PDB file of N, CA and C in Angstrom:
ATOM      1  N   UNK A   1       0.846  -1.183   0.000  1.00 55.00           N
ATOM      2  CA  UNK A   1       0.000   0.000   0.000  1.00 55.00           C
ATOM      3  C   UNK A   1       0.883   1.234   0.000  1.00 55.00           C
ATOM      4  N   UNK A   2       1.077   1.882  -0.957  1.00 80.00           N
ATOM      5  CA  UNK A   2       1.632   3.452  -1.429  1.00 80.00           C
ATOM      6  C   UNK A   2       0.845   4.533  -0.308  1.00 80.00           C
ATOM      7  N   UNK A   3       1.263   5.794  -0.447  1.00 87.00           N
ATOM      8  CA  UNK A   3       0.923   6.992   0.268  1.00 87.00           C
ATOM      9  C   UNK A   3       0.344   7.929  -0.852  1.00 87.00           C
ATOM     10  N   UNK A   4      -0.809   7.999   0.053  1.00 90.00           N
ATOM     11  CA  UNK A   4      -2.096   8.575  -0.690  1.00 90.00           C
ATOM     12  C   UNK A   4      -2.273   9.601  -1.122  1.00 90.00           C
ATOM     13  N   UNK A   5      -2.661  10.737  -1.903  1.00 94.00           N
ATOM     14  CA  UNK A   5      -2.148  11.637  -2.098  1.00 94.00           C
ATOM     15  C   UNK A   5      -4.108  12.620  -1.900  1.00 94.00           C
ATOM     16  N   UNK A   6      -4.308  13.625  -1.626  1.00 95.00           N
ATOM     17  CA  UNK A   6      -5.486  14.562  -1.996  1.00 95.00           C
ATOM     18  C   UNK A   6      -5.212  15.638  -2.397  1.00 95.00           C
ATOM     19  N   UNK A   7      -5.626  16.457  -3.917  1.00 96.00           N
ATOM     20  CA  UNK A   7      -5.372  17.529  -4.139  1.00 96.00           C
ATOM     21  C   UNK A   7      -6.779  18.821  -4.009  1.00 96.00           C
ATOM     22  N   UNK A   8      -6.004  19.712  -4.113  1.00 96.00           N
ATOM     23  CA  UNK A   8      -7.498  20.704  -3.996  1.00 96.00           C
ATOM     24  C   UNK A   8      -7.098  21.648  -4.868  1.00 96.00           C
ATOM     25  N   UNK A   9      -7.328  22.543  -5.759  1.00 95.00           N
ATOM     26  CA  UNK A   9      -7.601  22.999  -6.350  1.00 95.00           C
ATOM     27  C   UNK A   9      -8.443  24.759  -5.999  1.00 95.00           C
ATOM     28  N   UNK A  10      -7.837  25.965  -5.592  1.00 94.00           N
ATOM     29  CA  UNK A  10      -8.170  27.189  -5.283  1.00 94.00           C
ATOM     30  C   UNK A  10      -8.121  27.985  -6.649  1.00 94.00           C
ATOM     31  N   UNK A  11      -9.733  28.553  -6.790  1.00 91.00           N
ATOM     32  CA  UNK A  11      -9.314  29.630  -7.499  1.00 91.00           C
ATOM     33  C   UNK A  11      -8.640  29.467  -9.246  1.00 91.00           C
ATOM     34  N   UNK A  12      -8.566  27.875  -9.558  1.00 90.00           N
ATOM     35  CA  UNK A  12      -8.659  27.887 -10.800  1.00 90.00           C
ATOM     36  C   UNK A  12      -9.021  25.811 -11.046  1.00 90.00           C
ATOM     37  N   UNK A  13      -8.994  25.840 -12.090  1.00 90.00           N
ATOM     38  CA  UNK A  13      -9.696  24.677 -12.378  1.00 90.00           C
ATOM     39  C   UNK A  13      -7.920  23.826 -12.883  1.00 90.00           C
ATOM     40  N   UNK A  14      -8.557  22.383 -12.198  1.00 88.00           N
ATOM     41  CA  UNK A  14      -7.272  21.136 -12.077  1.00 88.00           C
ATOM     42  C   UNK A  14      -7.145  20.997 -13.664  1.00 88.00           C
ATOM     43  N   UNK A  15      -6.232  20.334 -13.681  1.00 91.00           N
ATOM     44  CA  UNK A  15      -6.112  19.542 -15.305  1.00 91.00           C
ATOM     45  C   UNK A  15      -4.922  18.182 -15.009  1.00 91.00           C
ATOM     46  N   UNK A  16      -5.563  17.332 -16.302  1.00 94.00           N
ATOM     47  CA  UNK A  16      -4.695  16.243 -15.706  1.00 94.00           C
ATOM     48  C   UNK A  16      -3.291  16.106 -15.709  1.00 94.00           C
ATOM     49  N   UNK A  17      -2.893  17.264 -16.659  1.00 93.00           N
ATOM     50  CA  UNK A  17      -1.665  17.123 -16.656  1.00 93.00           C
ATOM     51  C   UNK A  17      -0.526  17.747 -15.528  1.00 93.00           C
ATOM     52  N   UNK A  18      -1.370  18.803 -14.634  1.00 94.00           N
ATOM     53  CA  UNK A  18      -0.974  18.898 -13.511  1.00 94.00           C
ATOM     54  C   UNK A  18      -1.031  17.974 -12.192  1.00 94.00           C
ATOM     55  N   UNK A  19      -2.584  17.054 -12.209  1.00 94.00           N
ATOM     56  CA  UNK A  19      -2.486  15.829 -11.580  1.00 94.00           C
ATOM     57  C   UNK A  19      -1.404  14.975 -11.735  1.00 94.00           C
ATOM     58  N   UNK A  20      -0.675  15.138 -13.180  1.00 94.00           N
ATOM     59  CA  UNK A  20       0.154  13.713 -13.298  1.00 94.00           C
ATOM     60  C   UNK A  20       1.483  14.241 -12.925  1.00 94.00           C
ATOM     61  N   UNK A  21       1.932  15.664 -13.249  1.00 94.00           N
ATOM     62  CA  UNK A  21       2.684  15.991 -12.440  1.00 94.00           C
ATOM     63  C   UNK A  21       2.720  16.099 -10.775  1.00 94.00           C
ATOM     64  N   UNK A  22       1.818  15.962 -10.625  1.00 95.00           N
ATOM     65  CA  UNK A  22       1.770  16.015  -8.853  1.00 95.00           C
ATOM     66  C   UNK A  22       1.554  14.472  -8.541  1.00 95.00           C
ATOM     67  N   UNK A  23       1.418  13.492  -9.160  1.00 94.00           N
ATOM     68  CA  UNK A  23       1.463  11.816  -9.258  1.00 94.00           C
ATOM     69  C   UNK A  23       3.191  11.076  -9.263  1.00 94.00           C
ATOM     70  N   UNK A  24       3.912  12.284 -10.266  1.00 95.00           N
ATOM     71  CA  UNK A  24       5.059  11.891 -10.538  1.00 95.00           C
ATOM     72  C   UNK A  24       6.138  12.170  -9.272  1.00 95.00           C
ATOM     73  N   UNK A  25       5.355  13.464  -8.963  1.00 95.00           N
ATOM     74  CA  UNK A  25       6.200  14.047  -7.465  1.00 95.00           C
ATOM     75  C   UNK A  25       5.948  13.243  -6.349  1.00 95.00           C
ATOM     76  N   UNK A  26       4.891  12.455  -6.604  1.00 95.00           N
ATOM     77  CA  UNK A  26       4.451  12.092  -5.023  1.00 95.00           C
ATOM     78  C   UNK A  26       5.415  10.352  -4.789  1.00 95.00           C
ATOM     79  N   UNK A  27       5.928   9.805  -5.646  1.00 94.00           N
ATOM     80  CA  UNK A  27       6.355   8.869  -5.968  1.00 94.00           C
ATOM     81  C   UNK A  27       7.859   8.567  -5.732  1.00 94.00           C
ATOM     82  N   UNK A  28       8.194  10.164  -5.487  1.00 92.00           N
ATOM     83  CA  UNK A  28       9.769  10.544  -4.663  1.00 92.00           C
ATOM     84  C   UNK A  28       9.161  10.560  -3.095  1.00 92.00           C
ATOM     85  N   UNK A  29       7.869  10.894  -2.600  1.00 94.00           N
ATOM     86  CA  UNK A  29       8.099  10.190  -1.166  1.00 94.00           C
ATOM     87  C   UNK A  29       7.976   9.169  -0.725  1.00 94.00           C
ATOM     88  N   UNK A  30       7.356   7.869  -1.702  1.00 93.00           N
ATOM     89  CA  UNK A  30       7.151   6.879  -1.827  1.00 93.00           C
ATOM     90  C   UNK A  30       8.487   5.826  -0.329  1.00 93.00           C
ATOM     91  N   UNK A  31       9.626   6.421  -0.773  1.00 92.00           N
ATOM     92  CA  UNK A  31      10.893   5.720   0.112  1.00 92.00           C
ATOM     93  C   UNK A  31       9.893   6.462   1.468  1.00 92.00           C
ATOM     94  N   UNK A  32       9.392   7.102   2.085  1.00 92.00           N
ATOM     95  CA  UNK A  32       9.052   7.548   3.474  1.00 92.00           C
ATOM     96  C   UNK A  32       7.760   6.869   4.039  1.00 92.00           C
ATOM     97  N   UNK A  33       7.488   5.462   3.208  1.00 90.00           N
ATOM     98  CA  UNK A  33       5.916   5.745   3.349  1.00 90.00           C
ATOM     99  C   UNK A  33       5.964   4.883   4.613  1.00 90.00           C
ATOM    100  N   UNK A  34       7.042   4.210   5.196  1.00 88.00           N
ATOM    101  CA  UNK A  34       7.344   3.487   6.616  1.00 88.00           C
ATOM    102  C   UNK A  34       6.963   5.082   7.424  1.00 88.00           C
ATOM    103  N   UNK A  35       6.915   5.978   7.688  1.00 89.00           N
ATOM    104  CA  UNK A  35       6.784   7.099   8.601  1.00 89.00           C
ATOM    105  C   UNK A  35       5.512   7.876   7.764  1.00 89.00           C
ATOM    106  N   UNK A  36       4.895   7.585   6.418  1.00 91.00           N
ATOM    107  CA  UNK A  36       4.057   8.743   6.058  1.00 91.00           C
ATOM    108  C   UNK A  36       3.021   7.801   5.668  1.00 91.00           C
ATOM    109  N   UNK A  37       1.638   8.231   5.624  1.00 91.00           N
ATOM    110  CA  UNK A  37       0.669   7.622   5.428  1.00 91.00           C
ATOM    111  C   UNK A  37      -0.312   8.369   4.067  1.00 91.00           C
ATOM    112  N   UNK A  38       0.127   9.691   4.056  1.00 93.00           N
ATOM    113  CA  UNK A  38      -0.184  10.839   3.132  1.00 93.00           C
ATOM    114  C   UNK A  38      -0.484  12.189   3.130  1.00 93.00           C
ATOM    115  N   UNK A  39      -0.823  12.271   2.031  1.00 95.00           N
ATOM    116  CA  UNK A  39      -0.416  13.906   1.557  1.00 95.00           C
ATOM    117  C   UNK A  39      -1.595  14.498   1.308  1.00 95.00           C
ATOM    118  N   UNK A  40      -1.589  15.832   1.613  1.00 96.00           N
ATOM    119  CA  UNK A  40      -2.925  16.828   1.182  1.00 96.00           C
ATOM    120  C   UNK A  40      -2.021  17.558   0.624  1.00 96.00           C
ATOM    121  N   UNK A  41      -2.521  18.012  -1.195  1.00 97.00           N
ATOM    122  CA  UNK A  41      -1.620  19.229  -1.263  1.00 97.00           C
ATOM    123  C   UNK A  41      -2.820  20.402  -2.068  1.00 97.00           C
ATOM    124  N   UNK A  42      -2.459  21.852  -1.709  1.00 97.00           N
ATOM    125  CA  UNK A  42      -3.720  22.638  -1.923  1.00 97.00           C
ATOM    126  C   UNK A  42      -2.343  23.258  -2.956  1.00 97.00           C
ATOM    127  N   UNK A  43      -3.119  24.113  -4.291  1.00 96.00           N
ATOM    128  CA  UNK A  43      -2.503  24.383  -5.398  1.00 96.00           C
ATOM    129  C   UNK A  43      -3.666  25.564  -5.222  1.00 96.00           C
ATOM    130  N   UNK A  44      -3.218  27.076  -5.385  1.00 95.00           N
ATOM    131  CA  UNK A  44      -4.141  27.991  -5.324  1.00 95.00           C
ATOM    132  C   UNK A  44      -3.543  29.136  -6.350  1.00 95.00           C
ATOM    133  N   UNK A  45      -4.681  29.721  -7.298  1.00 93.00           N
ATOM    134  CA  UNK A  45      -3.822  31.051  -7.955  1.00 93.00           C
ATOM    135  C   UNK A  45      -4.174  32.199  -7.242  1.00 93.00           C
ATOM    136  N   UNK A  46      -3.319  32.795  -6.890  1.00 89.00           N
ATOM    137  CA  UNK A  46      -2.960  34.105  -5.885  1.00 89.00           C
ATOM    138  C   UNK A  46      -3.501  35.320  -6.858  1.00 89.00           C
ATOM    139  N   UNK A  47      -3.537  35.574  -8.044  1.00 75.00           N
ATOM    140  CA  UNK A  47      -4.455  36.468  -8.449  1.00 75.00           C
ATOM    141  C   UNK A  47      -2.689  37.148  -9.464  1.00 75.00           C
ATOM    142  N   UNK A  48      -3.299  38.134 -10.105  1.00 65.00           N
ATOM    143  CA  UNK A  48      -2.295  38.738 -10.720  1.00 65.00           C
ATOM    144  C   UNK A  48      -0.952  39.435 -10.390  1.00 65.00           C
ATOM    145  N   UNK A  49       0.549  39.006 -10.901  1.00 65.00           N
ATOM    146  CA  UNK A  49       1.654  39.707  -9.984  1.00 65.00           C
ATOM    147  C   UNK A  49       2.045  40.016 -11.164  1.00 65.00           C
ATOM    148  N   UNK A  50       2.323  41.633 -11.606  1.00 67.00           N
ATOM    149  CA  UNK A  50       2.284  41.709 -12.843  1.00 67.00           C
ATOM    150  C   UNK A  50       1.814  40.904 -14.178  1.00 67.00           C
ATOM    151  N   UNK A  51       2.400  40.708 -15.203  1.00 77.00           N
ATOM    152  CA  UNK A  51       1.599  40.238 -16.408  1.00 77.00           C
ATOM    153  C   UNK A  51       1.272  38.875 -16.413  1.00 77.00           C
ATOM    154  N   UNK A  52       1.674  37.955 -14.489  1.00 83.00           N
ATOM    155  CA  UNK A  52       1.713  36.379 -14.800  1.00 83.00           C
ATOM    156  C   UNK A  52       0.855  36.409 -13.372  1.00 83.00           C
ATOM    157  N   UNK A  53      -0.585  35.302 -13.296  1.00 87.00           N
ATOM    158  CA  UNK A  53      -0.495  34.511 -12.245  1.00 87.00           C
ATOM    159  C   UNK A  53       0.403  33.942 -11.491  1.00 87.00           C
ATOM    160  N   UNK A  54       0.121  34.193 -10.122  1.00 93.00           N
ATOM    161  CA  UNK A  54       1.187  32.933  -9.168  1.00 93.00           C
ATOM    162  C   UNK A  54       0.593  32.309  -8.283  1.00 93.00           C
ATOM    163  N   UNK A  55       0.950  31.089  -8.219  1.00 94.00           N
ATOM    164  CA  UNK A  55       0.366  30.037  -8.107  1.00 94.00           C
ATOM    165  C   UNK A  55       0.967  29.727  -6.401  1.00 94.00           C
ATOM    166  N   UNK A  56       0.077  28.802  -5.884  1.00 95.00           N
ATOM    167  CA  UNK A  56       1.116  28.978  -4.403  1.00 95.00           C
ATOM    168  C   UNK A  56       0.935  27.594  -4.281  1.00 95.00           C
ATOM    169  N   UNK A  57       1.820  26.628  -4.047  1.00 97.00           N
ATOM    170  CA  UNK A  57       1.447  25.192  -3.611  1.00 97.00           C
ATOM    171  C   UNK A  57       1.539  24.659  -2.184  1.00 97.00           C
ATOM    172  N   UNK A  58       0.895  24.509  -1.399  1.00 96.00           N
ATOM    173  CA  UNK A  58       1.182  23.670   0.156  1.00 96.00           C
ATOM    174  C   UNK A  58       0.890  22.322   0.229  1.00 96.00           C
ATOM    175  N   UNK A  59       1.467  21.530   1.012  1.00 95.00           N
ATOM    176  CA  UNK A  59       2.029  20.350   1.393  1.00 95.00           C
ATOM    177  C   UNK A  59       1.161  20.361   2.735  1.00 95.00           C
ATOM    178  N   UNK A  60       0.638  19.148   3.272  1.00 94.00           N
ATOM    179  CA  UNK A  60       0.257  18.627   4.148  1.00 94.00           C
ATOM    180  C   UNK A  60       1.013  17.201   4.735  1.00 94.00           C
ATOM    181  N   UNK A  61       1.785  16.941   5.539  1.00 94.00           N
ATOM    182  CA  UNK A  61       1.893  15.307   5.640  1.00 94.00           C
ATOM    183  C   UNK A  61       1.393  14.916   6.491  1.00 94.00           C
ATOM    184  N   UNK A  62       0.826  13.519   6.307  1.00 93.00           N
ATOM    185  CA  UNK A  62      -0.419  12.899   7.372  1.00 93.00           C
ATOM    186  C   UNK A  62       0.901  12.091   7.977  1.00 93.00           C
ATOM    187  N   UNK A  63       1.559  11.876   9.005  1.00 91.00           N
ATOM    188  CA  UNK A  63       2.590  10.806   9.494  1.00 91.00           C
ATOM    189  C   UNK A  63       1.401   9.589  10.476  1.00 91.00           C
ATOM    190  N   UNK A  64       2.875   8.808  10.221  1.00 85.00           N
ATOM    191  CA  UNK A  64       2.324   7.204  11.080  1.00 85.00           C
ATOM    192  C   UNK A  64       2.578   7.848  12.342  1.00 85.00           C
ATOM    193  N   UNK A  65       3.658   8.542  12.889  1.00 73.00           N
ATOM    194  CA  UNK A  65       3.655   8.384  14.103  1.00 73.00           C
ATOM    195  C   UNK A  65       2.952   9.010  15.063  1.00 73.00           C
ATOM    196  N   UNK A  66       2.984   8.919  16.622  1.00 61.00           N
ATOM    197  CA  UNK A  66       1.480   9.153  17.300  1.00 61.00           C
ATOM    198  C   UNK A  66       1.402  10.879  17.389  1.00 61.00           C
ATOM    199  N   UNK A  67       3.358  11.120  17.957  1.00 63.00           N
ATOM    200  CA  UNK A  67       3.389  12.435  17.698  1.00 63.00           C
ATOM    201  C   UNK A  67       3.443  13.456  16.098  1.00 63.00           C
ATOM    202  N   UNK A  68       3.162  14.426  16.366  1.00 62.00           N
ATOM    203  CA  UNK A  68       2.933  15.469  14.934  1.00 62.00           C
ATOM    204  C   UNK A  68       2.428  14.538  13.789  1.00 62.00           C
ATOM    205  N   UNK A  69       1.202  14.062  14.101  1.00 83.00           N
ATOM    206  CA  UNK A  69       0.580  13.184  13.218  1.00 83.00           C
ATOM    207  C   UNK A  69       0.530  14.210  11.639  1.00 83.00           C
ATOM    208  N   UNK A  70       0.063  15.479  11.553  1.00 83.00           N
ATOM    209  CA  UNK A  70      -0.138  16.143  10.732  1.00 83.00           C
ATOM    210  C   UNK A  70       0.630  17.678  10.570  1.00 83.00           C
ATOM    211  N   UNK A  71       1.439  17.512   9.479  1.00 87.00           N
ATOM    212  CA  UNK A  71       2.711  18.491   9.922  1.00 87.00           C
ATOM    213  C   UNK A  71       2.485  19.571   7.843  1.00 87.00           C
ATOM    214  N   UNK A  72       2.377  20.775   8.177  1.00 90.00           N
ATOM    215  CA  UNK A  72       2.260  21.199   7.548  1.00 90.00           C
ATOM    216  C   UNK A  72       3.670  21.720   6.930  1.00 90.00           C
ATOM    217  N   UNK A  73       3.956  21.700   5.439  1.00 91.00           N
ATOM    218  CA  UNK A  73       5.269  21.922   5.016  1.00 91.00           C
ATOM    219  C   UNK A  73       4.940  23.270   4.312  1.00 91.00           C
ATOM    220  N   UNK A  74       6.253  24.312   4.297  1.00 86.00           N
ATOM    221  CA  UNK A  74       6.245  25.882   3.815  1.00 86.00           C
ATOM    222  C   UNK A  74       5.863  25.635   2.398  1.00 86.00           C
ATOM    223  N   UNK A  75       4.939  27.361   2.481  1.00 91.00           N
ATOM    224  CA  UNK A  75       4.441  27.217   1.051  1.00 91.00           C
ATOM    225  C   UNK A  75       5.228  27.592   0.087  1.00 91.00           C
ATOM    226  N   UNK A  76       5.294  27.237  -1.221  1.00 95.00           N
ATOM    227  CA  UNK A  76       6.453  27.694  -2.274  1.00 95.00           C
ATOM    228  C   UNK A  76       5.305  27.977  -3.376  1.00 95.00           C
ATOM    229  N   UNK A  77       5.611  29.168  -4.039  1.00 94.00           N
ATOM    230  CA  UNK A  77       4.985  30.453  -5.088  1.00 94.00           C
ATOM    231  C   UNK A  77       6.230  30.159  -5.997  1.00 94.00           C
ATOM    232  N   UNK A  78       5.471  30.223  -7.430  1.00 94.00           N
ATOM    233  CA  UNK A  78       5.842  30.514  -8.267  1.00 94.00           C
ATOM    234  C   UNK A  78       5.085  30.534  -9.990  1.00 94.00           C
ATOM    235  N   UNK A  79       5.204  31.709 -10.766  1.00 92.00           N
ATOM    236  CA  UNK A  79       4.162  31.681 -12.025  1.00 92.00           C
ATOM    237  C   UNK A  79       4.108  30.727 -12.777  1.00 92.00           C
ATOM    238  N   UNK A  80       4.641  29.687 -12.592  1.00 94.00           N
ATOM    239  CA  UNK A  80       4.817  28.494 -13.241  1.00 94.00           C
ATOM    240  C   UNK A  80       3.811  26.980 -12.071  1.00 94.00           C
ATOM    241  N   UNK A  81       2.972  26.752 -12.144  1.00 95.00           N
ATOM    242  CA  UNK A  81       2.047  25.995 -11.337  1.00 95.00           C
ATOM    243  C   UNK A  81       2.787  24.731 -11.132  1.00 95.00           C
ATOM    244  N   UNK A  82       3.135  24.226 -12.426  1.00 96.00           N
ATOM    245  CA  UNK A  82       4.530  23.097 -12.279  1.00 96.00           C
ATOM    246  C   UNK A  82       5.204  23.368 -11.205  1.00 96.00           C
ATOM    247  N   UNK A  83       6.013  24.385 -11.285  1.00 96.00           N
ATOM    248  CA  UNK A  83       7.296  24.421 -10.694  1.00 96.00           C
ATOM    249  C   UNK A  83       6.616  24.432  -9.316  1.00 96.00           C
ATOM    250  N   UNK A  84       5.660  25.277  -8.962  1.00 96.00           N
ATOM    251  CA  UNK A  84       5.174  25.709  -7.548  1.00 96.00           C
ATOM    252  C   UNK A  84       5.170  24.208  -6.595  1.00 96.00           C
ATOM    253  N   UNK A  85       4.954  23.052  -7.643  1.00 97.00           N
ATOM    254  CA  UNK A  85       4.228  21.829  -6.929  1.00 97.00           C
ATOM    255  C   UNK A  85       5.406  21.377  -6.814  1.00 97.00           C
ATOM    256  N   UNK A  86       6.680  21.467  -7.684  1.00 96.00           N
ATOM    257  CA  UNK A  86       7.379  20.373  -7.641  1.00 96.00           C
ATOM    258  C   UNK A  86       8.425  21.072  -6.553  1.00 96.00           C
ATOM    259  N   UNK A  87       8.668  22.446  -6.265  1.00 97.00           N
ATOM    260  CA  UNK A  87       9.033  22.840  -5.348  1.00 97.00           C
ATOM    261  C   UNK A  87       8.504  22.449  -3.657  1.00 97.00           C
ATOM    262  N   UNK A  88       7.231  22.444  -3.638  1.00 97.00           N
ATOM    263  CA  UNK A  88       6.417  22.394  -2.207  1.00 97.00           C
ATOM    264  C   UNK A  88       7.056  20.945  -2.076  1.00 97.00           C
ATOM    265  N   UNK A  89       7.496  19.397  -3.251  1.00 96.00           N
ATOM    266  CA  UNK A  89       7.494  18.199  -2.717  1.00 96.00           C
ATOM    267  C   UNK A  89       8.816  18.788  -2.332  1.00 96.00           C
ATOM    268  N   UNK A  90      10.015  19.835  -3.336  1.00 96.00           N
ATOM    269  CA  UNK A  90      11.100  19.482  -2.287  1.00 96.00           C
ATOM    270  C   UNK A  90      11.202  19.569  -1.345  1.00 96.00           C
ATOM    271  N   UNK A  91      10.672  20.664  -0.754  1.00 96.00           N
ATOM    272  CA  UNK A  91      10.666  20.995   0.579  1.00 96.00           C
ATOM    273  C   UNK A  91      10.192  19.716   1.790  1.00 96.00           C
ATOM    274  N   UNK A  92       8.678  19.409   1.226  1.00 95.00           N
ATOM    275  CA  UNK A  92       8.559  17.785   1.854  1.00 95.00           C
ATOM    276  C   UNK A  92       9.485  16.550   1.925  1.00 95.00           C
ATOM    277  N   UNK A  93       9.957  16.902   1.020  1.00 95.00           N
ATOM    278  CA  UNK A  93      10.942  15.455   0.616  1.00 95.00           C
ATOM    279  C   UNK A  93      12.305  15.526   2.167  1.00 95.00           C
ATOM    280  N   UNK A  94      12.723  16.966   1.713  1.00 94.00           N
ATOM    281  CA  UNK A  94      13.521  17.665   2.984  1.00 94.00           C
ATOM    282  C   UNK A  94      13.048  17.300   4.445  1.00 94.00           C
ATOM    283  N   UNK A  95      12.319  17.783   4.472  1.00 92.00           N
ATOM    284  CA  UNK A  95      11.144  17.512   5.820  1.00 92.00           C
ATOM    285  C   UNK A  95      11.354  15.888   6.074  1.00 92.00           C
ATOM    286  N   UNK A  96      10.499  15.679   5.398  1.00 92.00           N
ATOM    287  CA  UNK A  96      10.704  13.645   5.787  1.00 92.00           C
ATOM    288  C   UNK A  96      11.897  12.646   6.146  1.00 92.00           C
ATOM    289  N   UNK A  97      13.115  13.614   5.227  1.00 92.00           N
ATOM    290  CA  UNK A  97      14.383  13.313   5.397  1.00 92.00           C
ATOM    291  C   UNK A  97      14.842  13.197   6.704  1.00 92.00           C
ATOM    292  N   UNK A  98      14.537  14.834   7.428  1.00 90.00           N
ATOM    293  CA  UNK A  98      14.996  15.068   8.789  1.00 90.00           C
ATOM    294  C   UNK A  98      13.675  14.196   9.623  1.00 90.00           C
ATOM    295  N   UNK A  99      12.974  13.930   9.333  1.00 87.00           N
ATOM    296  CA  UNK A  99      11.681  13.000  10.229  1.00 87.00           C
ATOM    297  C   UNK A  99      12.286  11.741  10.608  1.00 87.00           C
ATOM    298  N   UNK A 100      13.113  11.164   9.020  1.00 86.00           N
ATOM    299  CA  UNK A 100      13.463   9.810   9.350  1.00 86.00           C
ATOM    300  C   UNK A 100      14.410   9.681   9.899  1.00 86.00           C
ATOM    301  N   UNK A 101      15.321  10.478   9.632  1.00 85.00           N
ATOM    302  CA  UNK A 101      16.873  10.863  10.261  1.00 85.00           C
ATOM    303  C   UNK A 101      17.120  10.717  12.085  1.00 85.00           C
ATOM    304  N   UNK A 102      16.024  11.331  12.362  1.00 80.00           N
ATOM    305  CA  UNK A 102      15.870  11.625  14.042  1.00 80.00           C
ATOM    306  C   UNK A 102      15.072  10.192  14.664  1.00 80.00           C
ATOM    307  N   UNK A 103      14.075   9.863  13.847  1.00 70.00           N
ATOM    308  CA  UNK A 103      13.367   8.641  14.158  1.00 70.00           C
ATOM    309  C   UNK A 103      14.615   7.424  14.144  1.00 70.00           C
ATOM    310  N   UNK A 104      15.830   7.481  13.343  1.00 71.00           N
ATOM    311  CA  UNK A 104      16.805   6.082  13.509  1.00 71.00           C
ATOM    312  C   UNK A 104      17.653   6.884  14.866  1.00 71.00           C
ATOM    313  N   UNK A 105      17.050   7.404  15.363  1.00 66.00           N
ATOM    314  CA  UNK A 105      18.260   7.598  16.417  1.00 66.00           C
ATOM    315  C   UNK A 105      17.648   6.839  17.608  1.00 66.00           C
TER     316      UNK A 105
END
């Protein structure tokens, strides 16, 4: 059983090809799923910043363990909706790193 993913969608309408990019990202936390159970991630357009939308992506992680069951990861902006998402997993990916890191101690 993989780690589940929920997206939401603010303020503009999903498409699949951003689903499959956010499918492809979620598959790099796949190695955490001993400590993660899943992901909420909210994708919102922030409205006009000069001549480009920006897009803001947040990260949710649902963890196995009893403490900080639900740990919210920093939001990452950028006019590119891609990039916004694939940024928010690095930051998660980071996050989980130091989760598992402290958990082998």
């Amino acid at each position: 059983m993989g780690v589940g993913m929920q997206i939401v969608y603010l303020g503009f309408a999903g498409s699949r090809t951003l689903e499959g990019e956010a499918g492809a990202q979620l598959v790099r936390l796949e190695r955490y799923s001993a400590i993660l159970s899943a992901v909420r991630l909210a994708i919102e357009a922030m409205g006009m910043m000069g001549p480009q939308t920006m897009y803001d992506a947040r990260l949710d992680l649902l963890l196995l363990s009893r403490a900080d069951r639900y740990r919210p990861v920093a939001r990452c902006s950028h006019a590119n909706v891609q990039e916004a998402v694939r940024r928010a997993f690095d930051v998660a990916e980071c996050e989980l790193r130091t989760i598992a890191a402290c958990a082998r101690r």
